[in-house]
Tab-separated table of C-alpha atoms in Angstrom:
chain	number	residue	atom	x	y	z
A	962	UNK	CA	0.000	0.000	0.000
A	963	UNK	CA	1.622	3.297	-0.865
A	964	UNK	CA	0.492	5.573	2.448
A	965	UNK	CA	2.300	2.464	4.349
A	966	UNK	CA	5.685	2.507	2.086
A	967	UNK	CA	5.400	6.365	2.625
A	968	UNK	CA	5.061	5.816	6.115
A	969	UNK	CA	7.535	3.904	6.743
A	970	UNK	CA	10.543	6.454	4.400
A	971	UNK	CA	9.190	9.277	6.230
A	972	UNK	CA	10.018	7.932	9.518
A	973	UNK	CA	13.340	6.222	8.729
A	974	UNK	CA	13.993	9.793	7.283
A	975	UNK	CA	13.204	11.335	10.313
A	976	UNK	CA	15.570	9.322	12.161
A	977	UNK	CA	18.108	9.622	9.905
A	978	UNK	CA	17.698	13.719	10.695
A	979	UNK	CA	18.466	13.038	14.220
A	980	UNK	CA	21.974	10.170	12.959
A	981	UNK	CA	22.447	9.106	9.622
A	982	UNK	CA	25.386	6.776	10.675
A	983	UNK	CA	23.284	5.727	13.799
A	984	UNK	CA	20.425	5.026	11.217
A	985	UNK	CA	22.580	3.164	8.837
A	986	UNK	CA	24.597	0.868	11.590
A	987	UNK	CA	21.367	0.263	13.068
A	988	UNK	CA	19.289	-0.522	9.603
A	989	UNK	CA	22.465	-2.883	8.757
A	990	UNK	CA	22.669	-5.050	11.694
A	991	UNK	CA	18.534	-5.597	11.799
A	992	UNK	CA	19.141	-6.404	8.187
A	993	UNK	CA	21.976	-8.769	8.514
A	994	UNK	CA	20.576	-10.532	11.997
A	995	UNK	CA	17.316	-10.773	10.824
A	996	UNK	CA	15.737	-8.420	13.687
A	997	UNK	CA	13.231	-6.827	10.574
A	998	UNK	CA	12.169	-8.470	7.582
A	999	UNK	CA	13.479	-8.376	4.467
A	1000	UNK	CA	14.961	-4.391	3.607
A	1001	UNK	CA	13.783	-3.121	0.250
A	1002	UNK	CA	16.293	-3.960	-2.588
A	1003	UNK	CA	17.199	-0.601	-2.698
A	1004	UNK	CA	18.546	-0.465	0.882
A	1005	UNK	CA	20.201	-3.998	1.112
A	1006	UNK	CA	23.284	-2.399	0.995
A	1007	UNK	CA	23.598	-1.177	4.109
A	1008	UNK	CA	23.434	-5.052	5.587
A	1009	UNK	CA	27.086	-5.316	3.851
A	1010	UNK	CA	29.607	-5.514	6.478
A	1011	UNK	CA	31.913	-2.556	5.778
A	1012	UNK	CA	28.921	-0.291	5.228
A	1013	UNK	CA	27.701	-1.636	9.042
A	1014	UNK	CA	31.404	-0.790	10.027
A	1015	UNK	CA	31.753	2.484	8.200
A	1016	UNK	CA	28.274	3.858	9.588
A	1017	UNK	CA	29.356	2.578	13.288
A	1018	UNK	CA	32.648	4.211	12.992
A	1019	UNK	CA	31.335	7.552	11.990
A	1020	UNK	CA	28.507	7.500	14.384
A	1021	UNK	CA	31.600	6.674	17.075
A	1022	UNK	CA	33.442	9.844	16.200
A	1023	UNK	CA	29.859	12.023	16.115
A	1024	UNK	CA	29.203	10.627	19.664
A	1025	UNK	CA	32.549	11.732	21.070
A	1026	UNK	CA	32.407	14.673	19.144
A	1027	UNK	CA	29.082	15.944	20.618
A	1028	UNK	CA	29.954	15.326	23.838
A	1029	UNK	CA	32.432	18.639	23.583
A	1030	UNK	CA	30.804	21.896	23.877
A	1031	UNK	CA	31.157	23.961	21.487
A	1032	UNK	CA	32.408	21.045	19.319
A	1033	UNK	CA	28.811	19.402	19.343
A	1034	UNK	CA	26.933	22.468	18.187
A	1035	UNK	CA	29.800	22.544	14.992
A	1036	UNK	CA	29.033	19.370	14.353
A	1037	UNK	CA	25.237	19.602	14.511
A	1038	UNK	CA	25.658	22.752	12.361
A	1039	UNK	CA	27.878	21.164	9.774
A	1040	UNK	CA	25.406	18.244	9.190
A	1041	UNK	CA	22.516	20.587	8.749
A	1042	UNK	CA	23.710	19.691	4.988
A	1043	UNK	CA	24.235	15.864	5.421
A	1044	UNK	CA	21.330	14.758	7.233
A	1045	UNK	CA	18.568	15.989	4.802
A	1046	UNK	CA	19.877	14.732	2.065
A	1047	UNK	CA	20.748	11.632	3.365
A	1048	UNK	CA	17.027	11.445	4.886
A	1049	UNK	CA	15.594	11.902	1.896
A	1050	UNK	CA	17.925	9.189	-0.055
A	1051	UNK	CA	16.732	6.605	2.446
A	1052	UNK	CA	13.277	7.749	2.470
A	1053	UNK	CA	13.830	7.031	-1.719
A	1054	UNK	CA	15.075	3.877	-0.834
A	1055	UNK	CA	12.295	2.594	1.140
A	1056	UNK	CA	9.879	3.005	-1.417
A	1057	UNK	CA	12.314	2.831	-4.597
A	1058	UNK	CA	10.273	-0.729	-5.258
A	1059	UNK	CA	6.901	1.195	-5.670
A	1060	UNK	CA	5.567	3.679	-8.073
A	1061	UNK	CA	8.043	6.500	-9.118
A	1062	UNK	CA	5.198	9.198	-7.885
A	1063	UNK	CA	5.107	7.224	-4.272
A	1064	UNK	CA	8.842	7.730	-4.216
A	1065	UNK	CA	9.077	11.020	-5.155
A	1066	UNK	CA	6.774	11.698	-2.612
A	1067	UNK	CA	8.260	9.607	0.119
A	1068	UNK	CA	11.851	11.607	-1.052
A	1069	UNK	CA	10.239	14.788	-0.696
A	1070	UNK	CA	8.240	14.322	2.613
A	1071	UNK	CA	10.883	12.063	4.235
A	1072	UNK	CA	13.618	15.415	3.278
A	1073	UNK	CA	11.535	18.033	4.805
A	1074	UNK	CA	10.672	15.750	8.041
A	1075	UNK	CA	14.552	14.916	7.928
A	1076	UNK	CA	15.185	18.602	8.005
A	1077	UNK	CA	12.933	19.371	10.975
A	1078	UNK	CA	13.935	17.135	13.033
A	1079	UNK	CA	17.868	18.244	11.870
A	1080	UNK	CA	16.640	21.738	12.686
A	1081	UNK	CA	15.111	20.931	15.801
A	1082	UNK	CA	18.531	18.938	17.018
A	1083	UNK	CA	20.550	21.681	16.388
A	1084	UNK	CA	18.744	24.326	18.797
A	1085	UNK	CA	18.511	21.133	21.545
A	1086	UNK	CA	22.373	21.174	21.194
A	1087	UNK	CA	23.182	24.694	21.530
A	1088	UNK	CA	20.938	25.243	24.382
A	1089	UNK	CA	22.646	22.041	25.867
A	1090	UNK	CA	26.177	23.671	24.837
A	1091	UNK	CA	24.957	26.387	26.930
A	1092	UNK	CA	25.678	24.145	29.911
A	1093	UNK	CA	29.701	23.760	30.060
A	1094	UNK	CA	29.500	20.621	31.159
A	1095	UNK	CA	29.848	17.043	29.161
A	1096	UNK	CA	27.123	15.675	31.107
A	1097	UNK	CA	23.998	16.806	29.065
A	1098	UNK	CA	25.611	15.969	25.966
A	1099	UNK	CA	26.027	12.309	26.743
A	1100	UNK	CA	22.564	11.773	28.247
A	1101	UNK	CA	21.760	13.658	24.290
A	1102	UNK	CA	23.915	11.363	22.703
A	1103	UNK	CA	22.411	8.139	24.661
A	1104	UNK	CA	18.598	10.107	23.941
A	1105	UNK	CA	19.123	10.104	20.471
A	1106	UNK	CA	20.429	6.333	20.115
A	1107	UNK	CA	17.317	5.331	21.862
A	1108	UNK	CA	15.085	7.076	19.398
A	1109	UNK	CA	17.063	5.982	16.389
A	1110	UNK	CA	16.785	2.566	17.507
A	1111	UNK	CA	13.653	2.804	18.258
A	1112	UNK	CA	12.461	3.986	14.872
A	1113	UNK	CA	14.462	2.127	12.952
A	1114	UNK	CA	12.897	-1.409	14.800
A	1115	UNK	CA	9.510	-0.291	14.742
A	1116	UNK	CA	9.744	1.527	11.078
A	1117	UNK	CA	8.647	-2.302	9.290
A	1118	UNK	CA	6.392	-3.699	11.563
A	1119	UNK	CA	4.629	-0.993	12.694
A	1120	UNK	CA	4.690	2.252	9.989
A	1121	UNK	CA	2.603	4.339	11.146
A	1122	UNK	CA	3.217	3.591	15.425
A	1123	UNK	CA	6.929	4.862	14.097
A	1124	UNK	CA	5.642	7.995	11.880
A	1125	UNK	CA	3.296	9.154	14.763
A	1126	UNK	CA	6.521	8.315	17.670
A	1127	UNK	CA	8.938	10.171	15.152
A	1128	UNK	CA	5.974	13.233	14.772
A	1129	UNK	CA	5.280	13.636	18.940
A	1130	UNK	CA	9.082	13.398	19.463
A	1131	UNK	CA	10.152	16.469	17.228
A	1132	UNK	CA	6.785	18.482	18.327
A	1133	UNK	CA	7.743	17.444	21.993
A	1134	UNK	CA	11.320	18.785	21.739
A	1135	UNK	CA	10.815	21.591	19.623
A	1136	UNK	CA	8.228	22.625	22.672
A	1137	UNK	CA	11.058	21.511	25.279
A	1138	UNK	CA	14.362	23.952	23.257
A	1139	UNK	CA	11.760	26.666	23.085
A	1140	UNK	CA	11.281	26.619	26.678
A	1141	UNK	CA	14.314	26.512	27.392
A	1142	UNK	CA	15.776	29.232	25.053
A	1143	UNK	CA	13.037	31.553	27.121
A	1144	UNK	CA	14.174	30.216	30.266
A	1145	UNK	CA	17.594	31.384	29.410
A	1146	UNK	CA	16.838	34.599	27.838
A	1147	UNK	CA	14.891	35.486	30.973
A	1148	UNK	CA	17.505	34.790	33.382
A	1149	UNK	CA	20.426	36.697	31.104
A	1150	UNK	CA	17.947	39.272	30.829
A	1151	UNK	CA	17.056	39.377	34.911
A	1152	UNK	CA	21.057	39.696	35.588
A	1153	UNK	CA	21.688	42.635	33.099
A	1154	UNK	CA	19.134	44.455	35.086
């Protein structure tokens, strides 16, 4: 059914816009252990060993990376580029089998979704940077695994459970990094006084 392949590249997407590599690693090994049925054609190459290995190794370095203040909110920034794009390539992916209009649609949707929930990372890690210590950006870092997983499990088996978890998570912390940016603006703006 075509809302269900959409369903299920929009929410991959949408965890690739919090980790690509996380997303990949994780889509790999439930590929290659059999944890999900069988990936679309189209994605089975990220069950190939050095693709599992390559996407673990550059989600290690992103995880050490972002626990650095400062350093995370770079990083974050710099893959405002990556993760869209990427989104969107595995949202074509998961419904590259399908009609070339439910594909083009699942590329589109799963981009934009991909760069909201990029978008909505990146002001959760500079109001975390805002705290100098490493703490916060571990318990992130361990955060964000969780969801990725999360999504990436659920994504087959249950679509649209994963869509409407991936949804509620970036309202919820888009609602969460606004409260906090007017928490912070409202105690820099008590001690100027």
């Amino acid at each position: 059914m075509p809302a269900t392949l959409v369903a299920q590249a929009v929410a991959l997407a949408s965890a690739a816009g919090v980790s690509i590599y996380a997303t990949v690693a994780m889509l790999g090994l439930a590929g290659r252990f059999g944890w999900i049925d069988a990936l679309p054609s189209a994605l089975a190459g990220v069950t190939a060993w050095w693709v599992i290995a390559l996407a673990a190794t550059l989600y290690t370095v992103e995880f050490l990376a972002t626990l650095i203040p400062g350093v995370a909110s770079a990083w974050e920034t710099i893959h405002s580029a990556v993760r869209p794009l990427a989104g969107a390539a595995l949202a074509a992916g998961t419904a590259w089998q399908g009609d070339p209009t439910v594909t083009l649609v699942a590329a589109l949707l799963g981009g934009t979704l991909a760069l909201g929930t990029q978008t909505t990372k990146l002001g959760a890690r500079v109001t975390i940077d805002a705290s100098p210590e490493p703490f916060t950006n571990g318990a992130a870092n361990v955060a964000e695994l969780g969801f990725v997983a999360t999504i990436t499990l659920l994504v087959w088996d249950h679509p649209w459970v994963a869509l409407a978890l991936a949804v509620a998570t970036l309202v919820l912390v888009a609602l969460l990094v606004r409260a906090a940016w007017r928490a912070l603006r409202s105690l820099f703006g008590t001690r100027r006084s």
